[in-house]
């Protein structure tokens, strides 16, 4: 996003002075161990500590060392580690145990397990490929995926996993990356790559970002030849390098350097990036400041080995600046060439020593002083633990509805004698899981059509279409990679397209989503990404209406379906109804368009979403405008907005209501009864009820950020950093981290603030900051975890939560403001409220982000008296109590805002003249509001980023009363019986 000039100057100065400072210090015990081990190594062993050899039950053309040869290498050369490939888990573990027992120095055990150990081990269930993960909306699932892979690795005695792949697959014909990538969007690749990395590294396994500087835009497999990428440095920087830079900021511990020929980086003949000093030392180390471990890609791959045979390639890789050599083919030859390079002053002995110590520090961190012995009892069972559940979770969130005619197939069996459903399994010749399930449980007839079948497609399609009401087509068993159209025959494509002439036909594509290009005209189309029984089961559950479809395409498959395509079909959302059927005038509702457009024309806001629901049904939902007046990105109905003070009712008050229901909070008790740190202050005896009503006498707000700025402008160096660390881990904006203990200071400022006599109405953010902390004190969970567990997940919400940049790609989140007084940047995905940001993005008064559809579910649950779709969340009496007027001196409910009590006589009724007195809701500073009217059973939601406009226009939404006018128009459109 664009920065103001002052912001650019500030960021430059801040980075220059503080950006490269690091508080990370290697502890003394680590230094002592590393120095001790290093001093015990011979000069030759300091070289061989940089080497990793292949371990596998299978040989690969006799090139590498296996089993007894590995033992020989350990005893003779004291190699640095091993890389595990194909084999059984018990045999591999026994080998690792034997190797570690023999090793003079603990071995770093690595594996290339992008989709878990099942990628390499037999009898271990494989997880989903990264391209399927790329379809998932919420990155927290990918974090859990990384956490599970870490658990596998730890159990198997593995320390490094060569994952995640953060190559951007922007070439559909890529023969080597393709479905190993998260997709074609740099932001989502970075988001999911960071989540996967954190999931592993938070759980003790070193992650490795690969393949630097980006292997996605190639048409040659580097295992066979050297791929060429003809892109300029600026082009690489704007795309391929972006995910790597983001993972570097996030603290990825290692990088694997690819075998690519990129003339813009190094034009020397046949000089791959992996052995290019300009690439490894110049670009990676000097320009991007990556100081973690670097691994070469396998040195036996023909992309480099054909040009630099034997030990020569090992020397070239170290001269380039790499730390560790993966799979050198010739150890003695490598030692000879490396020593020659030292003699010829191509690399210094000091460089070898420094890299050796670097490797030893990594071993200390991830292994300790002695490698553990892998217990082989129940090993395979332990490695499979949780894998099927994870794969089901991924499939459930990834399946992507690309086209939909409006109704799911009728799969219930009404008459077993009359078969109405046909399943056409393309690419199979016998029942698979979905075919068998449909046959046995839904009385379906199953047809098979192999890619080698030559039967006339039109005649078969006509026969099936004439006989069956429900036609489900599954595309199965095609190749992972795009050569020869994935192995899908033209006759098979013709059959599917002929079947899709039936507007009710449903096509399910089980495998690489690029193959969807063959079926883009299908009237009902579901991308399922992989072809296993669990994914097939999730697809069938969607067809039955048991689960939602919330995935989006991670890549462009055709002109019709580009990256990000996907219809959100959430079974938990409000059903859609025609306004006329509910009693509304369509012509009157259409006048909302002109009200909104007038607001956009006046620069009151760049775009918005309006939603109306009546009697539990959504009758109007429309997105208008853009995210920014200077940006072409358009608002969609699933755009995520900063809720600002709507957080107070849709997070904090909900949580308080639940605790009240459970008898865990008494509204008549005081703050001091729940928060020990409040005792002894002037806040101790303020009642919870008064806090909910904003009658506790607290000041309206405290500008916490101001005392952290020098001269009111510059961030103070001991309070902020531009790089996250253990001591500075509170993100408040991009490249902006608050020291970890500063929140204690903020709470002290609240305790030190003045208090007016209780009973006076002062709308205060501090009230809800206290309430948020009470929720956490009682529940033992963070506020965001508590409301997620109690409300958001059970309600089936898709986009609601705090810190959205950790969960969703930035393109889905509306930018909030080009802020020029504190963080000096265009805020997007970070909470607008500076206090909430300094509390880590989670606070009782602000921090929630959501969409109109999600909010409609929350408000409908409240309108229903605390229940939704057969599940009770709150007692109806609790909802009635909290949403009623509860104050004699204000319009407030308990936590909820309400209409002014004298609306009938006010010149400017609030929130609108037509609402009933029972109406409840809230507005937000960023340009949001949610209102529910129990008398008229009407919900009104308006979401905008009204502060994302020039300062001169920032109050126009209020002055023009856009929200009130739209709400009144909704009431005017209702035709009363």
Short mmCIF file of C-alpha atoms in Angstrom, two decimals, residues 268-715:
data_model
loop_
_atom_site.label_atom_id
_atom_site.label_comp_id
_atom_site.label_asym_id
_atom_site.label_seq_id
_atom_site.Cartn_x
_atom_site.Cartn_y
_atom_site.Cartn_z
CA UNK A 268 27.78 -16.64 -15.83
CA UNK A 269 27.31 -19.65 -18.09
CA UNK A 270 25.43 -22.51 -16.40
CA UNK A 271 25.81 -20.81 -13.03
CA UNK A 272 22.80 -21.98 -11.02
CA UNK A 273 21.53 -19.82 -8.17
CA UNK A 274 22.57 -22.55 -5.70
CA UNK A 275 26.24 -22.10 -6.62
CA UNK A 276 26.15 -18.39 -7.38
CA UNK A 277 27.82 -16.00 -4.95
CA UNK A 278 25.73 -13.19 -6.38
CA UNK A 279 22.62 -15.15 -5.47
CA UNK A 280 23.51 -16.62 -2.07
CA UNK A 281 25.89 -14.03 -0.61
CA UNK A 282 24.79 -11.00 -2.62
CA UNK A 283 21.03 -11.30 -2.83
CA UNK A 284 20.12 -13.60 0.06
CA UNK A 285 22.65 -12.53 2.67
CA UNK A 286 23.56 -8.94 1.85
CA UNK A 287 20.43 -7.57 0.21
CA UNK A 288 17.76 -9.51 2.12
CA UNK A 289 19.77 -9.86 5.34
CA UNK A 290 18.93 -13.53 5.89
CA UNK A 291 21.31 -14.89 8.53
CA UNK A 292 19.77 -18.31 9.12
CA UNK A 293 21.01 -21.63 7.76
CA UNK A 294 21.09 -22.21 4.01
CA UNK A 295 20.81 -25.64 2.46
CA UNK A 296 21.57 -26.31 -1.16
CA UNK A 297 19.00 -28.25 -3.11
CA UNK A 298 20.23 -31.79 -3.78
CA UNK A 299 23.66 -31.59 -5.42
CA UNK A 300 23.02 -34.77 -7.40
CA UNK A 301 20.25 -33.09 -9.44
CA UNK A 302 21.14 -32.74 -13.09
CA UNK A 303 20.31 -29.03 -13.08
CA UNK A 304 23.78 -28.52 -11.58
CA UNK A 305 25.57 -31.88 -11.54
CA UNK A 306 25.84 -32.05 -15.32
CA UNK A 307 27.87 -28.83 -15.36
CA UNK A 308 29.93 -29.27 -12.18
CA UNK A 309 30.62 -32.98 -11.64
CA UNK A 310 32.06 -34.76 -8.60
CA UNK A 311 33.38 -32.68 -5.74
CA UNK A 312 33.59 -29.51 -7.79
CA UNK A 313 29.96 -28.63 -7.12
CA UNK A 314 30.45 -28.85 -3.33
CA UNK A 315 33.27 -26.32 -3.48
CA UNK A 316 31.25 -24.02 -5.72
CA UNK A 317 28.28 -24.19 -3.31
CA UNK A 318 30.43 -23.15 -0.34
CA UNK A 319 32.17 -20.41 -2.31
CA UNK A 320 28.68 -19.10 -3.14
CA UNK A 321 27.95 -18.76 0.58
CA UNK A 322 25.87 -21.83 1.47
CA UNK A 323 26.07 -23.44 4.90
CA UNK A 324 25.05 -27.03 4.25
CA UNK A 325 25.57 -29.29 1.25
CA UNK A 326 22.67 -31.62 0.52
CA UNK A 327 23.60 -34.99 -0.98
CA UNK A 328 27.13 -34.39 -2.28
CA UNK A 329 27.97 -37.34 -4.52
CA UNK A 330 31.63 -37.61 -3.62
CA UNK A 331 32.84 -36.88 -0.08
CA UNK A 332 36.62 -37.29 -0.59
CA UNK A 333 36.40 -35.45 -3.90
CA UNK A 334 34.41 -32.68 -2.23
CA UNK A 335 36.96 -32.35 0.57
CA UNK A 336 39.76 -32.15 -1.98
CA UNK A 337 38.05 -29.46 -4.04
CA UNK A 338 37.06 -27.44 -0.96
CA UNK A 339 40.60 -27.52 0.40
CA UNK A 340 41.86 -26.41 -2.98
CA UNK A 341 39.39 -23.52 -2.91
CA UNK A 342 40.78 -22.54 0.49
CA UNK A 343 44.35 -22.74 -0.81
CA UNK A 344 43.38 -20.68 -3.87
CA UNK A 345 41.79 -18.06 -1.58
CA UNK A 346 38.35 -18.60 -3.14
CA UNK A 347 37.00 -19.21 0.34
CA UNK A 348 38.63 -18.55 3.70
CA UNK A 349 39.15 -21.08 6.45
CA UNK A 350 37.43 -18.58 8.73
CA UNK A 351 34.30 -18.87 6.57
CA UNK A 352 34.33 -22.64 6.93
CA UNK A 353 34.80 -22.34 10.69
CA UNK A 354 31.99 -19.79 11.01
CA UNK A 355 29.58 -22.00 9.09
CA UNK A 356 30.58 -25.02 11.12
CA UNK A 357 29.79 -23.15 14.33
CA UNK A 358 26.51 -22.02 12.83
CA UNK A 359 25.57 -25.64 12.16
CA UNK A 360 26.61 -26.61 15.68
CA UNK A 361 24.41 -23.88 17.18
CA UNK A 362 21.50 -25.25 15.15
CA UNK A 363 22.24 -28.73 16.45
CA UNK A 364 22.29 -27.47 20.02
CA UNK A 365 18.92 -25.78 19.55
CA UNK A 366 17.11 -28.59 17.77
CA UNK A 367 18.94 -31.67 19.13
CA UNK A 368 20.63 -30.74 22.38
CA UNK A 369 23.95 -32.13 23.46
CA UNK A 370 22.90 -35.69 22.70
CA UNK A 371 20.43 -37.08 20.16
CA UNK A 372 17.44 -38.91 21.54
CA UNK A 373 16.89 -42.58 20.85
CA UNK A 374 13.77 -43.17 18.77
CA UNK A 375 11.46 -45.65 20.50
CA UNK A 376 10.17 -47.94 17.75
CA UNK A 377 7.31 -49.41 19.80
CA UNK A 378 4.00 -48.39 18.19
CA UNK A 379 5.93 -45.99 15.98
CA UNK A 380 3.74 -46.34 12.89
CA UNK A 381 0.57 -45.87 14.98
CA UNK A 382 2.01 -42.77 16.62
CA UNK A 383 3.06 -41.29 13.29
CA UNK A 384 -0.48 -41.82 11.96
CA UNK A 385 -2.13 -40.27 14.99
CA UNK A 386 -4.40 -37.38 14.00
CA UNK A 387 -3.59 -37.54 10.28
CA UNK A 388 -7.01 -38.59 9.01
CA UNK A 389 -8.70 -36.00 11.18
CA UNK A 390 -6.39 -33.31 9.79
CA UNK A 391 -6.99 -34.42 6.23
CA UNK A 392 -10.74 -34.26 6.80
CA UNK A 393 -10.42 -30.76 8.27
CA UNK A 394 -8.44 -29.60 5.24
CA UNK A 395 -10.86 -31.18 2.77
CA UNK A 396 -13.83 -29.69 4.59
CA UNK A 397 -12.38 -26.19 4.38
CA UNK A 398 -10.79 -26.48 0.94
CA UNK A 399 -13.51 -27.83 -1.35
CA UNK A 400 -14.42 -24.98 -3.64
CA UNK A 401 -17.81 -24.33 -5.19
CA UNK A 402 -17.13 -22.65 -8.51
CA UNK A 403 -20.58 -22.71 -10.08
CA UNK A 404 -23.98 -23.44 -8.60
CA UNK A 405 -27.43 -23.55 -10.14
CA UNK A 406 -29.07 -22.99 -6.78
CA UNK A 407 -29.97 -26.44 -5.49
CA UNK A 408 -28.09 -29.51 -4.35
CA UNK A 409 -28.98 -32.94 -5.77
CA UNK A 410 -31.81 -34.79 -4.06
CA UNK A 411 -29.97 -37.75 -2.62
CA UNK A 412 -32.47 -39.01 -0.06
CA UNK A 413 -34.00 -42.39 -0.94
CA UNK A 414 -37.73 -41.95 -1.31
CA UNK A 415 -38.40 -45.04 -3.40
CA UNK A 416 -35.75 -47.76 -3.56
CA UNK A 417 -37.43 -49.33 -6.56
CA UNK A 418 -37.07 -46.16 -8.57
CA UNK A 419 -33.46 -45.07 -9.01
CA UNK A 420 -33.12 -41.34 -9.65
CA UNK A 421 -29.37 -40.79 -9.17
CA UNK A 422 -26.48 -41.69 -11.47
CA UNK A 423 -22.84 -41.41 -10.52
CA UNK A 424 -20.51 -41.27 -13.50
CA UNK A 425 -17.00 -42.11 -12.35
CA UNK A 426 -14.64 -40.78 -15.01
CA UNK A 427 -11.18 -42.33 -14.85
CA UNK A 428 -12.16 -45.38 -12.79
CA UNK A 429 -13.27 -48.92 -13.65
CA UNK A 430 -14.48 -50.02 -10.20
CA UNK A 431 -16.16 -48.46 -7.20
CA UNK A 432 -14.15 -45.99 -5.18
CA UNK A 433 -15.34 -44.53 -1.87
CA UNK A 434 -17.83 -42.02 -3.25
CA UNK A 435 -19.25 -44.40 -5.84
CA UNK A 436 -19.71 -47.16 -3.27
CA UNK A 437 -21.31 -44.76 -0.80
CA UNK A 438 -23.79 -43.45 -3.35
CA UNK A 439 -24.59 -46.96 -4.52
CA UNK A 440 -25.19 -48.39 -1.04
CA UNK A 441 -26.71 -45.42 0.76
CA UNK A 442 -28.47 -43.45 -1.96
CA UNK A 443 -29.58 -46.18 -4.33
CA UNK A 444 -27.51 -44.70 -7.14
CA UNK A 445 -26.50 -46.42 -10.34
CA UNK A 446 -22.77 -46.11 -11.01
CA UNK A 447 -21.17 -45.83 -14.43
CA UNK A 448 -17.44 -46.07 -15.16
CA UNK A 449 -15.60 -44.35 -17.97
CA UNK A 450 -11.84 -44.88 -18.28
CA UNK A 451 -9.54 -42.46 -20.06
CA UNK A 452 -8.93 -45.23 -22.59
CA UNK A 453 -12.64 -45.84 -23.28
CA UNK A 454 -13.81 -45.04 -26.79
CA UNK A 455 -17.58 -45.31 -26.29
CA UNK A 456 -19.53 -42.54 -27.96
CA UNK A 457 -19.73 -39.76 -25.40
CA UNK A 458 -22.90 -38.12 -26.72
CA UNK A 459 -24.95 -41.32 -26.85
CA UNK A 460 -23.88 -42.35 -23.33
CA UNK A 461 -24.60 -38.88 -21.98
CA UNK A 462 -28.03 -38.84 -23.62
CA UNK A 463 -28.90 -42.24 -22.20
CA UNK A 464 -27.94 -41.19 -18.68
CA UNK A 465 -29.64 -37.79 -18.92
CA UNK A 466 -32.93 -39.30 -20.10
CA UNK A 467 -33.08 -41.83 -17.28
CA UNK A 468 -31.81 -40.02 -14.16
CA UNK A 469 -32.93 -36.87 -12.40
CA UNK A 470 -29.70 -36.44 -10.42
CA UNK A 471 -26.43 -36.75 -12.34
CA UNK A 472 -23.19 -36.54 -10.40
CA UNK A 473 -19.93 -36.70 -12.32
CA UNK A 474 -16.64 -37.42 -10.58
CA UNK A 475 -13.32 -36.82 -12.34
CA UNK A 476 -10.83 -39.27 -10.83
CA UNK A 477 -7.39 -40.84 -11.14
CA UNK A 478 -5.75 -38.27 -13.38
CA UNK A 479 -2.09 -37.30 -13.15
CA UNK A 480 -0.69 -34.75 -10.70
CA UNK A 481 1.24 -32.84 -13.34
CA UNK A 482 -0.08 -31.11 -16.46
CA UNK A 483 1.68 -33.03 -19.26
CA UNK A 484 -0.79 -34.43 -21.81
CA UNK A 485 -3.72 -32.73 -20.10
CA UNK A 486 -3.06 -34.68 -16.90
CA UNK A 487 -3.78 -37.87 -18.82
CA UNK A 488 -7.45 -36.92 -19.24
CA UNK A 489 -8.63 -38.08 -22.65
CA UNK A 490 -10.56 -35.89 -25.04
CA UNK A 491 -13.33 -38.48 -25.10
CA UNK A 492 -13.68 -38.20 -21.33
CA UNK A 493 -13.86 -34.41 -21.59
CA UNK A 494 -16.52 -34.76 -24.29
CA UNK A 495 -18.59 -37.07 -22.08
CA UNK A 496 -18.47 -34.73 -19.10
CA UNK A 497 -19.35 -31.70 -21.18
CA UNK A 498 -22.24 -33.58 -22.77
CA UNK A 499 -23.55 -34.56 -19.33
CA UNK A 500 -23.23 -30.94 -18.21
CA UNK A 501 -25.81 -29.88 -20.76
CA UNK A 502 -28.22 -30.96 -18.03
CA UNK A 503 -28.49 -27.84 -15.81
CA UNK A 504 -28.76 -30.01 -12.68
CA UNK A 505 -25.63 -32.08 -13.35
CA UNK A 506 -22.95 -31.75 -10.67
CA UNK A 507 -19.28 -32.14 -11.58
CA UNK A 508 -16.68 -32.94 -8.91
CA UNK A 509 -13.01 -32.65 -9.91
CA UNK A 510 -10.85 -34.80 -7.63
CA UNK A 511 -7.23 -33.81 -8.15
CA UNK A 512 -5.00 -30.97 -9.31
CA UNK A 513 -7.35 -27.99 -9.79
CA UNK A 514 -5.63 -26.92 -13.00
CA UNK A 515 -7.55 -29.79 -14.64
CA UNK A 516 -10.77 -27.85 -13.98
CA UNK A 517 -9.92 -25.96 -17.18
CA UNK A 518 -11.60 -28.80 -19.08
CA UNK A 519 -14.96 -28.33 -17.35
CA UNK A 520 -15.38 -24.59 -16.83
CA UNK A 521 -18.84 -24.56 -18.43
CA UNK A 522 -20.31 -27.03 -15.92
CA UNK A 523 -23.54 -25.67 -14.38
CA UNK A 524 -22.54 -27.03 -10.96
CA UNK A 525 -18.83 -27.38 -10.35
CA UNK A 526 -16.83 -28.37 -7.28
CA UNK A 527 -13.02 -28.40 -7.10
CA UNK A 528 -11.96 -31.07 -4.62
CA UNK A 529 -8.13 -30.99 -5.10
CA UNK A 530 -7.26 -34.58 -4.16
CA UNK A 531 -8.63 -38.03 -4.90
CA UNK A 532 -8.71 -40.04 -1.71
CA UNK A 533 -11.56 -41.52 0.30
CA UNK A 534 -11.60 -38.75 2.90
CA UNK A 535 -11.84 -35.97 0.32
CA UNK A 536 -14.53 -37.91 -1.52
CA UNK A 537 -16.46 -38.25 1.73
CA UNK A 538 -16.31 -34.48 2.35
CA UNK A 539 -17.53 -33.80 -1.20
CA UNK A 540 -20.45 -36.16 -0.65
CA UNK A 541 -21.29 -34.49 2.66
CA UNK A 542 -21.44 -31.17 0.82
CA UNK A 543 -23.78 -32.63 -1.80
CA UNK A 544 -26.03 -33.82 1.03
CA UNK A 545 -26.01 -30.33 2.57
CA UNK A 546 -24.22 -31.47 5.71
CA UNK A 547 -21.19 -29.18 5.37
CA UNK A 548 -20.40 -25.82 3.80
CA UNK A 549 -18.15 -24.97 0.87
CA UNK A 550 -15.90 -22.05 1.74
CA UNK A 551 -12.71 -22.69 -0.26
CA UNK A 552 -11.35 -20.47 -3.00
CA UNK A 553 -9.16 -21.33 -5.96
CA UNK A 554 -5.46 -20.92 -5.18
CA UNK A 555 -4.67 -20.62 -8.91
CA UNK A 556 -6.30 -19.44 -12.12
CA UNK A 557 -7.70 -22.37 -14.09
CA UNK A 558 -9.50 -20.58 -16.95
CA UNK A 559 -10.78 -17.12 -17.84
CA UNK A 560 -14.00 -17.81 -15.98
CA UNK A 561 -12.34 -19.03 -12.81
CA UNK A 562 -9.35 -16.99 -11.78
CA UNK A 563 -7.40 -17.01 -8.55
CA UNK A 564 -9.72 -16.44 -5.60
CA UNK A 565 -12.84 -17.74 -7.33
CA UNK A 566 -15.23 -19.64 -5.12
CA UNK A 567 -18.81 -19.21 -4.00
CA UNK A 568 -19.23 -19.10 -0.24
CA UNK A 569 -21.95 -21.66 0.44
CA UNK A 570 -22.20 -21.66 4.20
CA UNK A 571 -25.04 -23.84 5.39
CA UNK A 572 -25.07 -21.86 8.63
CA UNK A 573 -25.72 -18.52 6.95
CA UNK A 574 -29.21 -17.07 6.77
CA UNK A 575 -31.27 -18.53 3.94
CA UNK A 576 -31.96 -16.20 1.03
CA UNK A 577 -35.46 -15.12 0.17
CA UNK A 578 -37.03 -12.81 -2.37
CA UNK A 579 -37.85 -9.45 -0.75
CA UNK A 580 -41.31 -9.54 -2.30
CA UNK A 581 -42.09 -12.90 -0.70
CA UNK A 582 -41.29 -11.41 2.71
CA UNK A 583 -43.41 -8.33 2.07
CA UNK A 584 -40.93 -5.76 0.79
CA UNK A 585 -41.18 -3.50 -2.19
CA UNK A 586 -38.33 -4.25 -4.58
CA UNK A 587 -38.57 -0.75 -6.03
CA UNK A 588 -38.26 0.83 -2.60
CA UNK A 589 -35.26 -1.31 -1.72
CA UNK A 590 -33.57 -0.30 -4.94
CA UNK A 591 -33.46 3.27 -3.61
CA UNK A 592 -30.71 2.10 -1.25
CA UNK A 593 -28.44 2.15 -4.30
CA UNK A 594 -28.82 5.88 -4.74
CA UNK A 595 -28.24 6.58 -1.02
CA UNK A 596 -25.03 4.55 -1.05
CA UNK A 597 -23.84 6.01 -4.33
CA UNK A 598 -24.40 9.52 -3.04
CA UNK A 599 -22.18 8.70 -0.07
CA UNK A 600 -19.45 7.34 -2.33
CA UNK A 601 -19.73 10.37 -4.61
CA UNK A 602 -19.30 12.64 -1.60
CA UNK A 603 -16.22 10.64 -0.54
CA UNK A 604 -17.90 9.65 2.71
CA UNK A 605 -16.51 6.14 2.19
CA UNK A 606 -14.91 4.32 -0.77
CA UNK A 607 -17.15 1.26 -0.56
CA UNK A 608 -19.48 -0.68 1.69
CA UNK A 609 -21.65 -3.75 2.19
CA UNK A 610 -25.34 -3.51 3.07
CA UNK A 611 -27.32 -6.47 4.40
CA UNK A 612 -30.97 -6.71 5.39
CA UNK A 613 -32.67 -9.75 6.89
CA UNK A 614 -36.32 -10.22 7.78
CA UNK A 615 -37.91 -13.11 9.65
CA UNK A 616 -34.66 -15.03 9.66
CA UNK A 617 -34.12 -14.72 5.91
CA UNK A 618 -31.66 -12.59 4.02
CA UNK A 619 -33.56 -10.39 1.61
CA UNK A 620 -30.89 -7.91 0.54
CA UNK A 621 -27.12 -8.06 0.39
CA UNK A 622 -25.02 -5.94 -1.87
CA UNK A 623 -21.43 -4.75 -2.11
CA UNK A 624 -20.63 -1.27 -3.40
CA UNK A 625 -17.53 0.58 -4.49
CA UNK A 626 -13.89 -0.12 -3.82
CA UNK A 627 -11.56 -0.61 -0.89
CA UNK A 628 -9.80 2.66 -1.61
CA UNK A 629 -10.45 5.60 -3.90
CA UNK A 630 -6.92 5.10 -5.25
CA UNK A 631 -7.26 1.34 -5.74
CA UNK A 632 -9.19 -0.76 -8.23
CA UNK A 633 -9.89 -3.61 -5.77
CA UNK A 634 -13.67 -3.87 -5.48
CA UNK A 635 -15.66 -4.64 -2.36
CA UNK A 636 -17.38 -8.04 -2.25
CA UNK A 637 -20.04 -9.35 0.11
CA UNK A 638 -17.34 -11.43 1.82
CA UNK A 639 -14.98 -8.48 2.36
CA UNK A 640 -13.64 -8.39 5.92
CA UNK A 641 -13.98 -5.10 7.80
CA UNK A 642 -12.61 -3.71 11.05
CA UNK A 643 -15.63 -3.72 13.38
CA UNK A 644 -14.23 -1.13 15.82
CA UNK A 645 -16.76 -0.76 18.67
CA UNK A 646 -19.06 -3.43 17.28
CA UNK A 647 -16.47 -5.61 19.06
CA UNK A 648 -18.15 -4.53 22.28
CA UNK A 649 -21.36 -6.44 21.53
CA UNK A 650 -20.26 -9.14 19.09
CA UNK A 651 -17.36 -10.32 21.23
CA UNK A 652 -17.12 -8.94 24.76
CA UNK A 653 -20.80 -8.62 25.64
CA UNK A 654 -21.54 -12.04 24.15
CA UNK A 655 -18.82 -13.48 26.37
CA UNK A 656 -20.18 -11.72 29.47
CA UNK A 657 -23.69 -12.98 28.66
CA UNK A 658 -22.41 -16.55 28.43
CA UNK A 659 -20.57 -16.25 31.75
CA UNK A 660 -23.73 -14.74 33.26
CA UNK A 661 -25.74 -17.69 31.97
CA UNK A 662 -23.25 -20.10 33.51
CA UNK A 663 -23.41 -18.35 36.89
CA UNK A 664 -19.77 -17.30 36.71
CA UNK A 665 -20.29 -13.55 36.82
CA UNK A 666 -22.55 -11.44 39.00
CA UNK A 667 -23.45 -8.07 37.53
CA UNK A 668 -23.81 -6.58 41.00
CA UNK A 669 -20.25 -7.49 41.98
CA UNK A 670 -17.28 -5.21 41.51
CA UNK A 671 -14.23 -5.12 39.27
CA UNK A 672 -12.07 -5.98 42.27
CA UNK A 673 -14.00 -9.21 42.79
CA UNK A 674 -12.68 -10.53 39.48
CA UNK A 675 -9.42 -8.67 38.87
CA UNK A 676 -6.90 -8.81 41.70
CA UNK A 677 -4.68 -6.19 40.11
CA UNK A 678 -7.52 -3.63 40.39
CA UNK A 679 -7.70 -3.97 44.17
CA UNK A 680 -6.51 -0.91 46.03
CA UNK A 681 -7.23 1.38 43.09
CA UNK A 682 -10.11 3.78 42.58
CA UNK A 683 -11.62 1.21 40.20
CA UNK A 684 -11.97 -1.62 42.75
CA UNK A 685 -15.60 -1.04 43.72
CA UNK A 686 -17.09 -0.17 40.32
CA UNK A 687 -19.85 -2.68 39.58
CA UNK A 688 -19.93 -4.85 36.47
CA UNK A 689 -23.39 -3.48 35.74
CA UNK A 690 -22.13 0.11 35.76
CA UNK A 691 -19.24 -0.88 33.51
CA UNK A 692 -21.65 -2.45 30.99
CA UNK A 693 -23.75 0.73 31.08
CA UNK A 694 -20.73 3.07 30.82
CA UNK A 695 -21.71 4.51 34.18
CA UNK A 696 -18.61 3.53 36.15
CA UNK A 697 -17.07 6.99 35.88
CA UNK A 698 -14.08 5.91 33.80
CA UNK A 699 -12.49 8.38 31.42
CA UNK A 700 -13.58 7.99 27.80
CA UNK A 701 -10.20 6.79 26.54
CA UNK A 702 -6.48 6.99 27.14
CA UNK A 703 -4.11 7.75 24.24
CA UNK A 704 -1.58 5.10 25.31
CA UNK A 705 0.53 5.60 22.22
CA UNK A 706 1.40 9.22 22.88
CA UNK A 707 3.89 8.56 25.67
CA UNK A 708 5.70 6.07 23.42
CA UNK A 709 6.58 8.73 20.85
CA UNK A 710 9.55 11.06 21.20
CA UNK A 711 8.54 14.67 20.57
CA UNK A 712 5.05 13.32 19.91
CA UNK A 713 6.19 11.86 16.62
CA UNK A 714 9.07 9.38 16.68
CA UNK A 715 8.82 5.88 18.16
#
